[in-house]
Amino acid sequence: MSPSEPIPLEGRRRDFQDNRRRILAAAREVMAERGPEALTVSDVAHRAGINRTTAYQHFRTRDALVGAVVADLADEVTAMLVERLPIGERIDRMAHFFLQHPEVGRLVLHQMLSQKPIPQRAWDRDVGEIRNLAESDRGQDGVDSEMLGYILMCVGILWPLLARMEFDTDEAARHATTRLTREVKRLLLHGLLRPERWPELDAEVRREQEPPR
C-alpha cells in the first residue's frame, strides 16, 4: 500500500481501539500515582505516547476520561465476581486485586464526592450475583441483596486505603488482607449462605482461623 492510499476501515477501527486502550491504561497509572484530581487529558496523552488531539477525540473532558476508567474497572471487577471459581478463591482474588489497585477506591470515592453514579451495568450484575446465591437452595432466606452489595462495595473501596495507612510493609498489608477475607467469608457463610450446603467454604474458614491475639 502506498503512503497516499487511505487506511482501510478495519485498520482505522483497530487503531481507534488501540489508542483508547492506551489512554485508559495511562489514565489508570496517573490516578494510581496522584489520584483522579491530578488527571488531565493532555498529561495522559503524553504518557500514552499519543497526540493530544487524538486523545481529545476520545475524551473531550477529564470527567469523561475518569468516567470511562471507572466503567472499565467496574467491568473488570464484575468479571472476577462472576468467574466460575470456588467462592473462597473469588473472594481472595478480589480482595488482593483491590489491595494492589488502590486507584479503584480513590476513583470510586472521587465519583461519590462528585455526586456521579457508579456504573449501573456493573452494579446490576454485582447485585444480581448476590441475589442468585440468596435465592438458590444454598442461600439464606430474607437476604437484602442490594444492601449486602453496598456492604461489600464499602469493604472493597475502603480496605486498600486503610491497609496502606495502617501497615508499614506490603507483606504486612497482604497478611492483614488475608485476615480480612477470612472474615468476609465468615460473613457470607452465615449471612448469605447456608453453611451446611457449603462444606468446602466452611472448612476453609475454620482452617484459616487464627487464635486470638
Short mmCIF file of C-alpha atoms in Angstrom, two decimals:
data_model
loop_
_atom_site.label_atom_id
_atom_site.label_comp_id
_atom_site.label_asym_id
_atom_site.label_seq_id
_atom_site.Cartn_x
_atom_site.Cartn_y
_atom_site.Cartn_z
CA MET A 1 0.00 0.00 0.00
CA SER A 2 1.41 3.38 -0.98
CA PRO A 3 1.50 6.28 1.53
CA SER A 4 -1.19 8.07 -0.46
CA GLU A 5 -3.70 5.22 -0.21
CA PRO A 6 -6.29 5.52 2.59
CA ILE A 7 -6.06 3.19 5.58
CA PRO A 8 -8.78 0.52 5.34
CA LEU A 9 -11.77 0.99 7.65
CA GLU A 10 -10.88 -2.12 9.67
CA GLY A 11 -7.37 -0.75 10.24
CA ARG A 12 -8.77 2.57 11.44
CA ARG A 13 -11.04 0.75 13.86
CA ARG A 14 -8.10 -1.23 15.26
CA ASP A 15 -6.10 1.99 15.67
CA PHE A 16 -9.04 3.65 17.39
CA GLN A 17 -9.48 0.80 19.88
CA ASP A 18 -5.73 0.51 20.46
CA ASN A 19 -5.46 4.24 21.20
CA ARG A 20 -8.41 4.05 23.57
CA ARG A 21 -6.81 1.16 25.47
CA ARG A 22 -3.52 3.05 25.73
CA ILE A 23 -5.27 6.17 27.02
CA LEU A 24 -7.21 4.25 29.65
CA ALA A 25 -4.09 2.38 30.78
CA ALA A 26 -2.13 5.63 31.10
CA ALA A 27 -5.01 7.28 32.97
CA ARG A 28 -5.05 4.42 35.49
CA GLU A 29 -1.31 4.86 36.06
CA VAL A 30 -1.70 8.60 36.68
CA MET A 31 -4.60 8.08 39.07
CA ALA A 32 -2.75 5.33 40.95
CA GLU A 33 0.16 7.72 41.48
CA ARG A 34 -1.58 11.03 42.10
CA GLY A 35 -5.32 10.45 42.29
CA PRO A 36 -8.08 11.43 39.87
CA GLU A 37 -7.87 15.10 40.88
CA ALA A 38 -4.45 15.34 39.21
CA LEU A 39 -5.63 13.88 35.92
CA THR A 40 -5.63 15.86 32.68
CA VAL A 41 -6.32 14.55 29.19
CA SER A 42 -3.16 16.27 27.96
CA ASP A 43 -0.97 14.62 30.61
CA VAL A 44 -2.47 11.21 29.90
CA ALA A 45 -1.92 11.65 26.16
CA HIS A 46 1.75 12.42 26.77
CA ARG A 47 2.17 9.35 28.99
CA ALA A 48 0.38 7.14 26.47
CA GLY A 49 2.56 8.43 23.63
CA ILE A 50 -0.48 9.68 21.74
CA ASN A 51 -1.06 13.02 20.06
CA ARG A 52 -3.07 15.32 22.31
CA THR A 53 -5.62 15.97 19.56
CA THR A 54 -6.15 12.22 19.18
CA ALA A 55 -6.73 11.87 22.92
CA TYR A 56 -9.32 14.64 22.88
CA GLN A 57 -11.14 12.85 20.06
CA HIS A 58 -11.70 10.01 22.52
CA PHE A 59 -12.30 12.05 25.68
CA ARG A 60 -13.16 15.73 25.47
CA THR A 61 -13.00 16.34 29.23
CA ARG A 62 -11.31 14.97 32.32
CA ASP A 63 -14.69 13.88 33.69
CA ALA A 64 -15.36 11.84 30.55
CA LEU A 65 -11.98 10.14 30.89
CA VAL A 66 -12.46 9.45 34.61
CA GLY A 67 -15.91 8.04 33.91
CA ALA A 68 -14.51 5.71 31.24
CA VAL A 69 -11.80 4.45 33.59
CA VAL A 70 -14.39 3.83 36.32
CA ALA A 71 -16.60 1.88 33.89
CA ASP A 72 -13.60 -0.13 32.67
CA LEU A 73 -12.56 -1.01 36.21
CA ALA A 74 -16.12 -1.86 37.21
CA ASP A 75 -16.35 -4.34 34.34
CA GLU A 76 -13.00 -5.85 35.37
CA VAL A 77 -14.14 -6.31 38.97
CA THR A 78 -17.52 -7.71 37.94
CA ALA A 79 -15.82 -10.24 35.67
CA MET A 80 -13.92 -11.55 38.70
CA LEU A 81 -17.11 -11.71 40.75
CA VAL A 82 -18.89 -13.94 38.27
CA GLU A 83 -15.92 -16.19 37.45
CA ARG A 84 -16.71 -19.86 37.83
CA LEU A 85 -14.25 -20.42 40.65
CA PRO A 86 -14.92 -21.66 44.19
CA ILE A 87 -16.39 -18.74 46.10
CA GLY A 88 -13.47 -18.63 48.55
CA GLU A 89 -10.99 -18.24 45.68
CA ARG A 90 -13.07 -15.46 44.16
CA ILE A 91 -13.12 -13.54 47.45
CA ASP A 92 -9.35 -13.93 47.87
CA ARG A 93 -8.65 -12.84 44.31
CA MET A 94 -10.86 -9.76 44.51
CA ALA A 95 -9.52 -8.64 47.90
CA HIS A 96 -5.91 -8.84 46.77
CA PHE A 97 -6.80 -7.15 43.46
CA PHE A 98 -8.22 -4.18 45.39
CA LEU A 99 -5.12 -4.11 47.60
CA GLN A 100 -2.84 -3.99 44.55
CA HIS A 101 -5.00 -1.35 42.84
CA PRO A 102 -5.78 1.40 45.37
CA GLU A 103 -6.76 3.65 42.47
CA VAL A 104 -10.05 1.74 42.37
CA GLY A 105 -11.03 3.00 45.82
CA ARG A 106 -9.77 6.51 45.10
CA LEU A 107 -11.74 6.60 41.86
CA VAL A 108 -15.00 5.43 43.39
CA LEU A 109 -14.64 7.91 46.26
CA HIS A 110 -13.94 10.66 43.72
CA GLN A 111 -17.10 9.73 41.82
CA MET A 112 -19.15 9.73 45.00
CA LEU A 113 -17.81 13.09 46.19
CA SER A 114 -18.56 14.47 42.72
CA GLN A 115 -22.09 13.04 43.07
CA LYS A 116 -21.66 10.89 39.99
CA PRO A 117 -23.27 7.43 39.98
CA ILE A 118 -21.30 4.23 39.85
CA PRO A 119 -21.69 2.33 36.54
CA GLN A 120 -25.19 0.87 36.60
CA ARG A 121 -24.43 -2.14 34.40
CA ALA A 122 -21.67 -3.38 36.71
CA TRP A 123 -23.72 -2.68 39.84
CA ASP A 124 -26.71 -4.59 38.49
CA ARG A 125 -24.50 -7.59 37.69
CA ASP A 126 -22.89 -7.50 41.15
CA VAL A 127 -26.21 -7.36 42.98
CA GLY A 128 -27.63 -9.95 40.60
CA GLU A 129 -24.86 -12.40 41.51
CA ILE A 130 -25.62 -11.94 45.23
CA ARG A 131 -29.34 -12.34 44.55
CA ASN A 132 -28.74 -15.55 42.61
CA LEU A 133 -26.88 -17.00 45.58
CA ALA A 134 -29.52 -15.83 48.06
CA GLU A 135 -32.42 -17.24 46.03
CA SER A 136 -30.78 -20.59 45.38
CA ASP A 137 -31.40 -23.62 47.59
CA ARG A 138 -27.95 -22.96 49.10
CA GLY A 139 -28.81 -19.43 50.25
CA GLN A 140 -30.41 -17.93 53.33
CA ASP A 141 -33.98 -16.63 53.36
CA GLY A 142 -34.69 -12.90 53.69
CA VAL A 143 -31.34 -11.56 52.40
CA ASP A 144 -31.43 -7.93 51.23
CA SER A 145 -29.12 -8.39 48.23
CA GLU A 146 -28.83 -4.69 47.46
CA MET A 147 -27.77 -3.72 50.98
CA LEU A 148 -25.31 -6.61 51.17
CA GLY A 149 -23.89 -5.36 47.87
CA TYR A 150 -23.33 -1.93 49.44
CA ILE A 151 -21.57 -3.51 52.44
CA LEU A 152 -19.20 -5.47 50.20
CA MET A 153 -18.59 -2.43 47.99
CA CYS A 154 -17.57 -0.38 51.04
CA VAL A 155 -15.10 -3.08 52.05
CA GLY A 156 -13.59 -3.14 48.57
CA ILE A 157 -13.29 0.66 48.40
CA LEU A 158 -12.00 1.44 51.87
CA TRP A 159 -9.82 -1.52 52.78
CA PRO A 160 -6.96 -0.87 50.31
CA LEU A 161 -6.71 2.73 51.52
CA LEU A 162 -6.81 1.72 55.19
CA ALA A 163 -4.31 -1.09 54.69
CA ARG A 164 -1.76 1.29 53.18
CA MET A 165 -2.23 3.66 56.12
CA GLU A 166 -2.15 1.06 58.89
CA PHE A 167 0.60 -1.33 57.79
CA ASP A 168 4.22 -0.43 57.13
CA THR A 169 5.11 -3.10 54.56
CA ASP A 170 3.44 -4.79 51.61
CA GLU A 171 3.86 -8.13 53.36
CA ALA A 172 2.00 -6.88 56.45
CA ALA A 173 -0.78 -5.45 54.28
CA ARG A 174 -1.12 -8.74 52.41
CA HIS A 175 -1.26 -10.70 55.67
CA ALA A 176 -3.93 -8.35 57.02
CA THR A 177 -5.89 -8.73 53.78
CA THR A 178 -5.87 -12.50 54.24
CA ARG A 179 -7.34 -11.98 57.70
CA LEU A 180 -9.96 -9.64 56.21
CA THR A 181 -11.00 -12.13 53.55
CA ARG A 182 -11.48 -14.79 56.22
CA GLU A 183 -13.99 -12.54 57.98
CA VAL A 184 -15.75 -11.68 54.70
CA LYS A 185 -16.10 -15.41 54.02
CA ARG A 186 -17.49 -15.91 57.53
CA LEU A 187 -19.96 -13.05 57.00
CA LEU A 188 -21.18 -14.54 53.72
CA LEU A 189 -21.19 -18.08 55.06
CA HIS A 190 -23.54 -17.20 57.92
CA GLY A 191 -25.36 -14.17 56.49
CA LEU A 192 -25.93 -15.11 52.85
CA LEU A 193 -25.29 -18.83 52.50
CA ARG A 194 -26.36 -21.98 54.31
CA PRO A 195 -23.14 -23.31 55.90
CA GLU A 196 -24.31 -26.93 55.71
CA ARG A 197 -24.65 -26.55 51.92
CA TRP A 198 -21.14 -25.12 51.56
CA PRO A 199 -18.92 -27.62 53.43
CA GLU A 200 -15.78 -26.67 51.48
CA LEU A 201 -16.11 -22.97 52.36
CA ASP A 202 -17.00 -23.81 55.96
CA ALA A 203 -13.89 -26.00 56.24
CA GLU A 204 -11.76 -23.28 54.63
CA VAL A 205 -12.91 -20.66 57.13
CA ARG A 206 -12.24 -22.98 60.05
CA ARG A 207 -8.82 -23.90 58.67
CA GLU A 208 -7.83 -20.26 58.22
CA GLN A 209 -8.98 -19.21 61.69
CA GLU A 210 -6.18 -17.85 63.83
CA PRO A 211 -6.08 -17.94 67.62
CA PRO A 212 -6.95 -14.55 69.16
CA ARG A 213 -4.01 -12.29 69.93
#
